[in-house]
mmCIF file of C-alpha atoms and ligand atoms in Angstrom:
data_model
loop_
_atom_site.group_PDB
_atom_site.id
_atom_site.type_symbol
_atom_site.label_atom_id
_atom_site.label_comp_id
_atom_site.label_asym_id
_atom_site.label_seq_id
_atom_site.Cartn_x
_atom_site.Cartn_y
_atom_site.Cartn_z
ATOM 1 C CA UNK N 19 67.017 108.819 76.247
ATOM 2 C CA UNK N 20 70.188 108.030 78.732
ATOM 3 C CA UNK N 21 72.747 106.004 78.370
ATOM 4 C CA UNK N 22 73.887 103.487 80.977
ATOM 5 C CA UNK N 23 76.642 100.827 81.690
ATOM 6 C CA UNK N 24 75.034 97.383 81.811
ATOM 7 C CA UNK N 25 77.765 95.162 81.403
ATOM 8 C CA UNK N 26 81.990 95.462 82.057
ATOM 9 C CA UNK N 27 84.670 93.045 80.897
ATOM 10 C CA UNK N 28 88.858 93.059 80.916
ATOM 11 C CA UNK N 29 91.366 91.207 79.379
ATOM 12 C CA UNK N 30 94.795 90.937 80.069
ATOM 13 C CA UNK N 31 97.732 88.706 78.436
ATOM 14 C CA UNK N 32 98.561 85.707 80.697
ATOM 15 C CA UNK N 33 102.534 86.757 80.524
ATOM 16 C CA UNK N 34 103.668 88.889 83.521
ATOM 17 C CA UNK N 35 106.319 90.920 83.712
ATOM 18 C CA UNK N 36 107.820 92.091 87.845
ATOM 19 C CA UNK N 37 109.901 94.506 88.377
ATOM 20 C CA UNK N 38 112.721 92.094 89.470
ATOM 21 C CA UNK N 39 112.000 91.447 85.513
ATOM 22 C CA UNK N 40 112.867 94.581 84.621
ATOM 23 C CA UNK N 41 115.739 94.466 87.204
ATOM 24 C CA UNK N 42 117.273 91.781 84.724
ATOM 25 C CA UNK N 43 117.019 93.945 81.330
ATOM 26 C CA UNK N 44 117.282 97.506 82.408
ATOM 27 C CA UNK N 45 119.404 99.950 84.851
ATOM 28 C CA UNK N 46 116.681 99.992 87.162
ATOM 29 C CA UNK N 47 115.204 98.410 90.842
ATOM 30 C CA UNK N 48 112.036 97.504 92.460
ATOM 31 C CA UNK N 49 112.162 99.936 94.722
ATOM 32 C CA UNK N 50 112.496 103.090 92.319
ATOM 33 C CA UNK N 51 109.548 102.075 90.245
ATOM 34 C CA UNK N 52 107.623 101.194 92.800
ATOM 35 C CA UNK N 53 108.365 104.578 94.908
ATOM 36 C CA UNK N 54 107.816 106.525 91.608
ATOM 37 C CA UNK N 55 105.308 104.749 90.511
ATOM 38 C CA UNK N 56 103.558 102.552 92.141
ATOM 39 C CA UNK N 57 103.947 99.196 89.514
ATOM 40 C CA UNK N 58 105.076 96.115 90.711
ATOM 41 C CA UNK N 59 104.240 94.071 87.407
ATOM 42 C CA UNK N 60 102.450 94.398 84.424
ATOM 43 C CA UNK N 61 100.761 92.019 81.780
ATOM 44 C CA UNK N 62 102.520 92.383 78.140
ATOM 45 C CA UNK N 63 100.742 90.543 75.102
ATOM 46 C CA UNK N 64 102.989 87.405 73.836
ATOM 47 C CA UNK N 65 104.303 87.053 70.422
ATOM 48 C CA UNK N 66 101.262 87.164 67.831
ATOM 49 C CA UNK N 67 98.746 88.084 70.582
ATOM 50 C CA UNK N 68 96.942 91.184 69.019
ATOM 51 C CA UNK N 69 95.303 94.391 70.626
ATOM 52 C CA UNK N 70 92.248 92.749 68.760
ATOM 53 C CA UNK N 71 92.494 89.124 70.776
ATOM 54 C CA UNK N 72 92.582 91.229 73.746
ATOM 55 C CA UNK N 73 89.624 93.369 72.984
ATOM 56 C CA UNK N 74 87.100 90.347 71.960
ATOM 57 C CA UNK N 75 87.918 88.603 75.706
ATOM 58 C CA UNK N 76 87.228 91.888 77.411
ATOM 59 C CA UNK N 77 83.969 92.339 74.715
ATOM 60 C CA UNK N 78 82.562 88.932 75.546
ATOM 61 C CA UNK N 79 82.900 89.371 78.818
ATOM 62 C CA UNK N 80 81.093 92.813 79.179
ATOM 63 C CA UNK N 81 78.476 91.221 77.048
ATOM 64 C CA UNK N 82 77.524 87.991 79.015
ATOM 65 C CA UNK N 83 77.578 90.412 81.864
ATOM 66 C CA UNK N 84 74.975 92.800 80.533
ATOM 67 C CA UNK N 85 73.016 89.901 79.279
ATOM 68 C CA UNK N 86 73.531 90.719 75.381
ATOM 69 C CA UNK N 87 74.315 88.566 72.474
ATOM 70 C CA UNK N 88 76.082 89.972 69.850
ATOM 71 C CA UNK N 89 73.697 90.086 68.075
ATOM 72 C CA UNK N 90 72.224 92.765 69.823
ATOM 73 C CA UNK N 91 75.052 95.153 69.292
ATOM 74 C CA UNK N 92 74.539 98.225 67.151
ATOM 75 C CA UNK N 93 77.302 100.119 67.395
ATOM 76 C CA UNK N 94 81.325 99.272 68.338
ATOM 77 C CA UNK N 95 84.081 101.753 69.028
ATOM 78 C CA UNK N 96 87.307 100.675 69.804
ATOM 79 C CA UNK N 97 89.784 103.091 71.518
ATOM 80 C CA UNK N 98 93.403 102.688 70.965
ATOM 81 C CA UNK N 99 96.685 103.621 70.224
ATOM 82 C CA UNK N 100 98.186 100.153 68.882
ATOM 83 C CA UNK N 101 95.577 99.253 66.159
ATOM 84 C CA UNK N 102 96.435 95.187 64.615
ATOM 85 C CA UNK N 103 97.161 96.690 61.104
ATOM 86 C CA UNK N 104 96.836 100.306 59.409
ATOM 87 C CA UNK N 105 93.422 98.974 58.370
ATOM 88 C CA UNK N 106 90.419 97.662 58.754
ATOM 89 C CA UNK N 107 90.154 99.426 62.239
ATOM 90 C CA UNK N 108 90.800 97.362 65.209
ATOM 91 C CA UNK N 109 86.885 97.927 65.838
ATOM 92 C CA UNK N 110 86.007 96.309 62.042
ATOM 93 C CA UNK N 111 88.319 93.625 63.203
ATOM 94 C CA UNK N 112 86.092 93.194 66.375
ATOM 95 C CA UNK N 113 82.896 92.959 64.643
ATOM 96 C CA UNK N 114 84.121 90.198 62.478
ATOM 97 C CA UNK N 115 85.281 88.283 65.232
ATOM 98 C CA UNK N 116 81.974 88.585 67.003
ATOM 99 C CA UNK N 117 80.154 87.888 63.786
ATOM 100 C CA UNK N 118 78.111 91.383 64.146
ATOM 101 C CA UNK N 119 77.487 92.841 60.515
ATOM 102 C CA UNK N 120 76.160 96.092 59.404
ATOM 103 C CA UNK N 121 76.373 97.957 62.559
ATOM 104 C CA UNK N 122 78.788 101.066 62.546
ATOM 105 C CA UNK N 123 82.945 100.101 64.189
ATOM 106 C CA UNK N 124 85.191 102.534 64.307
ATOM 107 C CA UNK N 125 88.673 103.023 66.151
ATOM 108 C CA UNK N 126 89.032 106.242 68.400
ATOM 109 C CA UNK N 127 92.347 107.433 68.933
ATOM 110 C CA UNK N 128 93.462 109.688 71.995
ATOM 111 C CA UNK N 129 96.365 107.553 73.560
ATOM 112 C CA UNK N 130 95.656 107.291 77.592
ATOM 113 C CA UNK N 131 92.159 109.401 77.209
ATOM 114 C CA UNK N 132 90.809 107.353 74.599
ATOM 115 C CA UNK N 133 88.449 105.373 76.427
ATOM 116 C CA UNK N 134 86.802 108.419 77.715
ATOM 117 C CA UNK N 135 86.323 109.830 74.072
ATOM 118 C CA UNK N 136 84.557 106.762 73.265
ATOM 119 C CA UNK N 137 82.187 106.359 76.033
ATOM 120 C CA UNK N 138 81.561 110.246 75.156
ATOM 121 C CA UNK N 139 80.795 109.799 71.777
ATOM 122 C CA UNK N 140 79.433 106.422 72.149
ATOM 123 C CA UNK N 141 76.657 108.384 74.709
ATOM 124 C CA UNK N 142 75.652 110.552 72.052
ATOM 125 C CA UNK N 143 75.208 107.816 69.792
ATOM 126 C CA UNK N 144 72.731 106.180 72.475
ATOM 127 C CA UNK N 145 71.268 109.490 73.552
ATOM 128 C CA UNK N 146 69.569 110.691 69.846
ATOM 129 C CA UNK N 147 68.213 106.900 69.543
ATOM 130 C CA UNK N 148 71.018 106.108 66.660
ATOM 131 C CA UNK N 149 71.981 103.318 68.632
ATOM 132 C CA UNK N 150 70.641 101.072 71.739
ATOM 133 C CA UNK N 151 73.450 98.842 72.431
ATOM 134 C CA UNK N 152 76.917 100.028 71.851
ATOM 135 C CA UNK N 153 80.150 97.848 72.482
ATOM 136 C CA UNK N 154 82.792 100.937 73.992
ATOM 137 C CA UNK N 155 86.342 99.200 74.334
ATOM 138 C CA UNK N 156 89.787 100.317 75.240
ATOM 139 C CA UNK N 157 92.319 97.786 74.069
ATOM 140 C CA UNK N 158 95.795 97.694 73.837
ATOM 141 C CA UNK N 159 99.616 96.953 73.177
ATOM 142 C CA UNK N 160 101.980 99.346 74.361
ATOM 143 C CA UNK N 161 104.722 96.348 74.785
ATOM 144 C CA UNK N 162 105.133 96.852 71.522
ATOM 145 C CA UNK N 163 105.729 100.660 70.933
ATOM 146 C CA UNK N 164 108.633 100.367 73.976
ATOM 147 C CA UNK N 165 111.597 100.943 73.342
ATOM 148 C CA UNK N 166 113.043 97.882 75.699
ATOM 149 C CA UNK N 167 116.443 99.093 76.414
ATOM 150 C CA UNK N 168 114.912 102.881 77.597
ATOM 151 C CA UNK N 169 114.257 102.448 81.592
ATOM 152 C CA UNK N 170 112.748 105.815 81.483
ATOM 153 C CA UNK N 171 109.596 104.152 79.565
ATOM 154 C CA UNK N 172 109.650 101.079 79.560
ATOM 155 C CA UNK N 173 109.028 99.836 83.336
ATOM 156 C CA UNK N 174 105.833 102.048 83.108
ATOM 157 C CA UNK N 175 103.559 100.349 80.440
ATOM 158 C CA UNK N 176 101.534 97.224 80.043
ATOM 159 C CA UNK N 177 98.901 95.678 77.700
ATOM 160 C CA UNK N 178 95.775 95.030 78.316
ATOM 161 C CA UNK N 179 91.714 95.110 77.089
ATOM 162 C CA UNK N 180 88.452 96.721 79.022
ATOM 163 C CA UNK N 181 84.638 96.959 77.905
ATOM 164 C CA UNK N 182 81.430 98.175 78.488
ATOM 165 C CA UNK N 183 78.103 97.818 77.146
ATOM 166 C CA UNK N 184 76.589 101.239 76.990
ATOM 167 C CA UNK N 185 72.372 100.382 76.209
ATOM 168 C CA UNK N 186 69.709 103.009 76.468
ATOM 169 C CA UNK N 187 67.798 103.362 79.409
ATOM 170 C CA UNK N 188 65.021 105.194 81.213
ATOM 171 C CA UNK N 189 67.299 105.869 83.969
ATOM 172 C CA UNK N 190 70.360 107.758 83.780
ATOM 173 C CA UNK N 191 73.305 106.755 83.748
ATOM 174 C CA UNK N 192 76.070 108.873 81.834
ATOM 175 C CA UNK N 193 75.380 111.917 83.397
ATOM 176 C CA UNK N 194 77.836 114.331 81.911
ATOM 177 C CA UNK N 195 81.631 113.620 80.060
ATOM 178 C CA UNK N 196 84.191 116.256 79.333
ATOM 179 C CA UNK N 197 86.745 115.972 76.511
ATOM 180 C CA UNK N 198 90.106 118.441 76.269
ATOM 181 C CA UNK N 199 92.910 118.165 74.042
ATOM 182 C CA UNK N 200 96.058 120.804 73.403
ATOM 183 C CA UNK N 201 98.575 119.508 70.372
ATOM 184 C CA UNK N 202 100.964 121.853 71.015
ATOM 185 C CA UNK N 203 102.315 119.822 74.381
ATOM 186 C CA UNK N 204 103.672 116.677 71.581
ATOM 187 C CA UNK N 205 107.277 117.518 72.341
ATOM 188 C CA UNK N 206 106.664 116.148 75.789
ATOM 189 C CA UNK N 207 105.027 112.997 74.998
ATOM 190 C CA UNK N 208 104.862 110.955 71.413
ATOM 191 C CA UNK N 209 106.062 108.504 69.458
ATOM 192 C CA UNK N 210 107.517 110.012 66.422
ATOM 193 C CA UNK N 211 106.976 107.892 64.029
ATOM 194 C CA UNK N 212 104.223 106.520 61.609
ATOM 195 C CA UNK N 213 102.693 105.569 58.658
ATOM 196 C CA UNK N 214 102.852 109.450 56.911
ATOM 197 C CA UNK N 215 105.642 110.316 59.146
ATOM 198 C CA UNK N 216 108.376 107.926 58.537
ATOM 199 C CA UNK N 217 107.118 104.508 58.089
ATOM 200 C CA UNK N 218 110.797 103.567 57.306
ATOM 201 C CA UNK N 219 111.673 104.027 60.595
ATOM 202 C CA UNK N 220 108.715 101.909 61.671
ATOM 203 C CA UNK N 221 109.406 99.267 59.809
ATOM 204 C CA UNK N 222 113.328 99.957 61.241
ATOM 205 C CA UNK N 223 111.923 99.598 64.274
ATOM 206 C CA UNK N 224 112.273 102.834 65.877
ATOM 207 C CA UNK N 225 109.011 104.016 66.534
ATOM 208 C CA UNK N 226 109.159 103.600 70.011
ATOM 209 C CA UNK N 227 106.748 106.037 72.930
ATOM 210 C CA UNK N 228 109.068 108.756 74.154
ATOM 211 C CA UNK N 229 108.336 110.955 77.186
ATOM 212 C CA UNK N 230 109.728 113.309 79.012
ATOM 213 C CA UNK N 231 108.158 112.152 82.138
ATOM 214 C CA UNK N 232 108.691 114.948 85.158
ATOM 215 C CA UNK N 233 107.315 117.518 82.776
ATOM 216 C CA UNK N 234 104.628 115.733 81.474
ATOM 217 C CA UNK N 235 104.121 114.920 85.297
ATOM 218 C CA UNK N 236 103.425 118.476 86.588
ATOM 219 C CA UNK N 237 100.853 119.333 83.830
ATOM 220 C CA UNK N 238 98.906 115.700 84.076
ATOM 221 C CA UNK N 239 98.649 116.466 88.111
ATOM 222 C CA UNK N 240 97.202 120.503 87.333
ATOM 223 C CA UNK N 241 94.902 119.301 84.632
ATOM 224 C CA UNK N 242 93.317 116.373 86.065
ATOM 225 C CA UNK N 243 92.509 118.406 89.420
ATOM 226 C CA UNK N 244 90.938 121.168 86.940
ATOM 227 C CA UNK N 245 88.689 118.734 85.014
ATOM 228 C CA UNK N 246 87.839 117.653 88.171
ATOM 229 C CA UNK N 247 86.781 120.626 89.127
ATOM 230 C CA UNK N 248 84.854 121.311 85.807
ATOM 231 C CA UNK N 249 82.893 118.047 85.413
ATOM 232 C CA UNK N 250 81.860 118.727 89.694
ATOM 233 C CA UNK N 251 80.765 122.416 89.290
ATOM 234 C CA UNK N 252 78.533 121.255 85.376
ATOM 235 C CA UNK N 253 76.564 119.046 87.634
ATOM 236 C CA UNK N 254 76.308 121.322 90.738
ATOM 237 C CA UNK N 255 77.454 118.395 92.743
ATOM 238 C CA UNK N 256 79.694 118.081 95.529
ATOM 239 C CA UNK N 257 82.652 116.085 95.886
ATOM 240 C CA UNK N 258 81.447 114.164 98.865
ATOM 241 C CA UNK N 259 78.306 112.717 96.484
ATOM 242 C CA UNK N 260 81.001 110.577 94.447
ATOM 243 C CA UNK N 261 81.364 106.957 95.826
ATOM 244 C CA UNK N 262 84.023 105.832 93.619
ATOM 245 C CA UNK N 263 87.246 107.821 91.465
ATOM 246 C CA UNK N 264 88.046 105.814 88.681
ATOM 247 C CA UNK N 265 91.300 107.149 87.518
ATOM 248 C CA UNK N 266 93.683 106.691 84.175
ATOM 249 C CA UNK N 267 96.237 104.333 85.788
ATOM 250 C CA UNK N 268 99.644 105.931 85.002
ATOM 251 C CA UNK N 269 101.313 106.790 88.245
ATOM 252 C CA UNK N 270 99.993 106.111 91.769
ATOM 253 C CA UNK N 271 101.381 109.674 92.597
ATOM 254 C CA UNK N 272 98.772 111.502 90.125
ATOM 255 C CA UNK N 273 96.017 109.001 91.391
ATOM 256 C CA UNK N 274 96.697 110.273 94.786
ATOM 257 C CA UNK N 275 97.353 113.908 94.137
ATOM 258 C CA UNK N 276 93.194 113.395 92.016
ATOM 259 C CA UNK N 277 92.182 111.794 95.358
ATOM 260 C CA UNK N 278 93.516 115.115 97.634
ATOM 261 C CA UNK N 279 91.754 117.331 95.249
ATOM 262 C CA UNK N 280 88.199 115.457 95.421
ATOM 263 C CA UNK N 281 89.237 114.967 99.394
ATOM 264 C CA UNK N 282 88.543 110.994 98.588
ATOM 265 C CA UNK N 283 90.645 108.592 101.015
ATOM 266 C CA UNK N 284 92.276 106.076 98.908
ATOM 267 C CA UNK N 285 89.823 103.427 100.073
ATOM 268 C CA UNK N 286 87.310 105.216 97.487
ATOM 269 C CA UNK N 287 89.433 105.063 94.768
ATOM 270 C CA UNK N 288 90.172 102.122 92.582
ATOM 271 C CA UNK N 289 93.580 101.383 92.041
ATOM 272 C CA UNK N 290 94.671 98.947 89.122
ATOM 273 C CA UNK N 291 98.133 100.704 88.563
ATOM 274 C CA UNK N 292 100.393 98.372 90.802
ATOM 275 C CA UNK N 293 98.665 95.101 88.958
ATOM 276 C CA UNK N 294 98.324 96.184 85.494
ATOM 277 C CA UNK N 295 100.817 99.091 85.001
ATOM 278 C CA UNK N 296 99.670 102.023 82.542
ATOM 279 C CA UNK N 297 97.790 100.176 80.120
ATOM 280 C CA UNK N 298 96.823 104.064 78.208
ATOM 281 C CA UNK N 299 93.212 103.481 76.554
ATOM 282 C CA UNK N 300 92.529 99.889 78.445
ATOM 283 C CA UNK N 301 93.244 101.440 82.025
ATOM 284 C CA UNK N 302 90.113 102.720 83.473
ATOM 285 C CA UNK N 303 87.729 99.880 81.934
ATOM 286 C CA UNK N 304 89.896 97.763 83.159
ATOM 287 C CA UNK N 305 89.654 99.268 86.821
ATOM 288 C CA UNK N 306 86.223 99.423 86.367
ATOM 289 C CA UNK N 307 85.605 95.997 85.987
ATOM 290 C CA UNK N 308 87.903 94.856 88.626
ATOM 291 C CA UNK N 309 86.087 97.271 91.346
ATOM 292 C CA UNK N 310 82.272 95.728 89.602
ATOM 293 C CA UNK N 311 83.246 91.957 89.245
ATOM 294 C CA UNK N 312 84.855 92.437 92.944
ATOM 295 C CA UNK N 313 82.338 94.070 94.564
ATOM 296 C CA UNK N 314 83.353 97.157 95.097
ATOM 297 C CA UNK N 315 81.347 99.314 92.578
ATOM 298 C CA UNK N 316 77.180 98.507 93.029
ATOM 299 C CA UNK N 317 74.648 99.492 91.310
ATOM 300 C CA UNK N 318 73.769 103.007 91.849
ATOM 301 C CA UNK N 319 77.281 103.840 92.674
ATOM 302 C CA UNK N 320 78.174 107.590 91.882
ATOM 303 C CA UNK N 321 81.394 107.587 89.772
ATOM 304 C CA UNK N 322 83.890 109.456 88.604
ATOM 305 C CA UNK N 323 86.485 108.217 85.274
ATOM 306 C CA UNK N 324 89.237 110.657 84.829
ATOM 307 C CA UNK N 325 92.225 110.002 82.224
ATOM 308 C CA UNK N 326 95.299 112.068 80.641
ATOM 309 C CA UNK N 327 97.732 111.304 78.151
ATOM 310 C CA UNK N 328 99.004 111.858 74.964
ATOM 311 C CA UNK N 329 98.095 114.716 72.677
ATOM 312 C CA UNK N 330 97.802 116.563 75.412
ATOM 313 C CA UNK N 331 94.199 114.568 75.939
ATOM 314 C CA UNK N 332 92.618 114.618 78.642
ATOM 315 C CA UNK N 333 89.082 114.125 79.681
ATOM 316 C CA UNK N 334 86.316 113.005 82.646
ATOM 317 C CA UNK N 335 83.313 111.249 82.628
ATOM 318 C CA UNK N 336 80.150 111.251 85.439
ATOM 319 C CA UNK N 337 78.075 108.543 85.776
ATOM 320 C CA UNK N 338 75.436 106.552 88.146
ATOM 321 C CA UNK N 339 76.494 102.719 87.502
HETATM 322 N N1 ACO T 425 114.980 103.284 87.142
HETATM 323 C C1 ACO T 425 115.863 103.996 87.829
HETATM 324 N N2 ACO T 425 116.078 105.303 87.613
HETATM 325 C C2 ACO T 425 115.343 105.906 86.666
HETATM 326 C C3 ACO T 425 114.380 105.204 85.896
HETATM 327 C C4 ACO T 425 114.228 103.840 86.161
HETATM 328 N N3 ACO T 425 113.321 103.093 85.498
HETATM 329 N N4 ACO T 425 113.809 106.071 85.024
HETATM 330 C C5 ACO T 425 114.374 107.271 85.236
HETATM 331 N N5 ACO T 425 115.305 107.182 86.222
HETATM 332 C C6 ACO T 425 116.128 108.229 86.785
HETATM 333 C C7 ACO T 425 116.291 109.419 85.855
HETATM 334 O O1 ACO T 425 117.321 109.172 84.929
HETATM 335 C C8 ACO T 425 116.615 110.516 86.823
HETATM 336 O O2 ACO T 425 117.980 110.416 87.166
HETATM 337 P P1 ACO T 425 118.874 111.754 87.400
HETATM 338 O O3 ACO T 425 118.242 112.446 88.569
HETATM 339 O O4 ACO T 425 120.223 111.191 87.679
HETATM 340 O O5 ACO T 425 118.775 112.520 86.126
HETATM 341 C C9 ACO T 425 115.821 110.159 88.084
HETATM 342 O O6 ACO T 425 115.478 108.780 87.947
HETATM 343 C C10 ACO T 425 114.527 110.970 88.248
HETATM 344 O O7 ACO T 425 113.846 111.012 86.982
HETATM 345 P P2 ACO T 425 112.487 111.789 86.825
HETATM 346 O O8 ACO T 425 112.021 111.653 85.417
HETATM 347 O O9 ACO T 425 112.622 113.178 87.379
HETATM 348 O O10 ACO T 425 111.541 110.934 87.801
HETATM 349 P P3 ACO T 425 110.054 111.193 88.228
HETATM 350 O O11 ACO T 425 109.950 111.222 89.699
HETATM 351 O O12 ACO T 425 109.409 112.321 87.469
HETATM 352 O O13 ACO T 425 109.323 109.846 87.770
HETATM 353 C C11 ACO T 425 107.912 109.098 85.965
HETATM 354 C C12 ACO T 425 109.321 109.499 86.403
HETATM 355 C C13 ACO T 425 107.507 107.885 86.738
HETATM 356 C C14 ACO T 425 107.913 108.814 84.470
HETATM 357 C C15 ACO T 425 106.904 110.253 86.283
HETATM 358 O O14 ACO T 425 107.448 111.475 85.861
HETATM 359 C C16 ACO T 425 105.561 110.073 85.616
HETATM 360 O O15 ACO T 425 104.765 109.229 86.004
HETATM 361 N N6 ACO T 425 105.217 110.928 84.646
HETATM 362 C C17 ACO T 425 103.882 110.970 84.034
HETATM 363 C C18 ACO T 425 103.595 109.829 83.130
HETATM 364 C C19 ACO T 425 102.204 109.989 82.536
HETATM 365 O O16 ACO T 425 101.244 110.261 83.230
HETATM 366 N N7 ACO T 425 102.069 109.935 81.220
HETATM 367 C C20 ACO T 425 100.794 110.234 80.595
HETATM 368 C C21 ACO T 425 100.069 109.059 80.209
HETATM 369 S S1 ACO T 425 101.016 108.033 79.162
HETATM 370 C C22 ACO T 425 100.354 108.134 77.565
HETATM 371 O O17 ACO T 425 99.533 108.926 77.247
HETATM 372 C C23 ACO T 425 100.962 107.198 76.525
#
């Protein structure tokens, strides 16, 4: 049995944030983050508005599209790094709100690659017949892991919500995904603070994302063109049978550096970044639904979903839409 993408949805808070914003409440301008980076605003969740309110907007939405209820879910995995509470997972929290009951919900956690981990294991799910309609979701709220007064992170982030409906099919669809992670790179990227590790300082406040961001730069750019080249030579395909790179959204520089490597001119490559910001595990369903709901990405459409981020994760995913 294959797994394939019937149905997209995204979500993001109505309150925008520019860069002239930014301007007002950091040492920073428009024109460095949007040389650097390639963000000229971002969306960031208002006061009370939870990863989870985000994540059943983007859900109903990929379900109306796919033509589901529901009802007919069977399975819901929610990837994310900002869960509502400790517990029940943001995914239990999901399946109450959409009145589903039974079915198995569970969070996935792999920062900016976690959306790729759960269409991965959400595919095995579909493949061995233990489910036929799975709700995959990457939801989040960075705004509030920022440290606000840090220019070095905060201009970079945004919040956000993406979904799929992943049903079984005669056809294929997922063709092949690719999962990586090395712990030992957490100096360069964390937040270093939780509930085991110092919830004191969460509760202080201080649990805020820190990154050292040229470093972490260099080995996102190298590892993204490898997994590239891994998830290309597992299929025996070439890189001029992909139609469409759906890339992580962190930095337009990495996007374009993926792009060289797969010799795709930016026209074939969905770009979300300058909208939404980095928006970790909501970034490429949220570019995916964008490039479906505007055209863009058709049925039969060869594509490729690429992401890195914290951990090290990092991970790729092949698929005919
Ligand atoms: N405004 C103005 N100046 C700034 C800002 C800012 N917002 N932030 C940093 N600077 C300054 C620095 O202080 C530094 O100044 P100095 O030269 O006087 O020391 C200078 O700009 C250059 O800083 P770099 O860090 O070298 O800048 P770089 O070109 O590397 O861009 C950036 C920084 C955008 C963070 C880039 O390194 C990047 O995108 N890194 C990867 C991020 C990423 O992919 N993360 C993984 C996913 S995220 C996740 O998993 C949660």
């Amino acid at each position: 049995m294959h797994a394939r993408i019937t149905g997209t949805g995204g979500y993001l808070p109505a309150k925008v944030l520019t860069n002239a914003d930014l301007e007002r409440m950091v040492d920073t301008t428009d024109e460095w983050i949007t040389e650097r980076t390639g963000i000229r605003k971002r969306h960031v969740a208002e006061d009370g508005e939870t990863t989870c309110d985000l994540a059943e907007q983007a859900a109903r939405r990929a379900l109306e599209m796919a033509g589901r209820s529901p009802r007919d879910v069977d399975l819901i995995i929610v990837a994310t790094t900002t869960p509502d509470r400790v517990f029940p997972s943001t995914a239990c929290q999901l399946q109450r709100r959409l009145d589903v009951h039974g079915c198995p919900a569970f969070d996935i956690q792999a920062v900016c690659t976690g959306f790729v981990y759960a269409l991965d294991v959400a595919n095995r799910f579909v493949q061995t017949g233990a489910a036929r309609c799975a709700l995959v979701v990457g939801a989040e709220t960075l705004s509030r892991i920022l440290d606000w007064s840090d220019r070095t992170t905060c201009v970079l982030f945004g919040d956000g919500a993406g979904a799929v409906v992943l049903e079984a099919s005669e056809e294929p669809g997922l063709l092949s995904t690719h999962l990586h992670a090395d712990g030992s790179f957490e100096n360069l990227l964390m937040v270093p603070y939780g509930v085991s590790q110092g919830y004191d300082k969460v509760l202080a406040g201080e649990a805020f994302i820190q990154m050292k961001g040229n470093e972490v730069f260099k080995v996102a750019v190298n590892t993204l063109g490898r997994i590239v080249d891994e998830t290309l030579e597992h299929n025996k395909m070439d890189k001029a049978e992909i139609d469409w790179l759906i890339p992580h959204q962190a930095n337009i520089r990495i996007i374009s550096a993926t792009a060289r490597k797969l010799r795709m001119p930016m026209e074939r490559v969905v770009v979300t970044v300058d909208e939404h910001g980095n928006t970790s595990a909501a970034s490429i369903p949220l570019a995916l639904d964008v490039a479906v709901r505007d055209g863009r990405v058709r049925k039969g459409d060869m594509l490729m979903m690429e992401a890195f981020g914290g951990g090290f994760t990092w991970g790729s995913a092949l698929l005919r839409f």
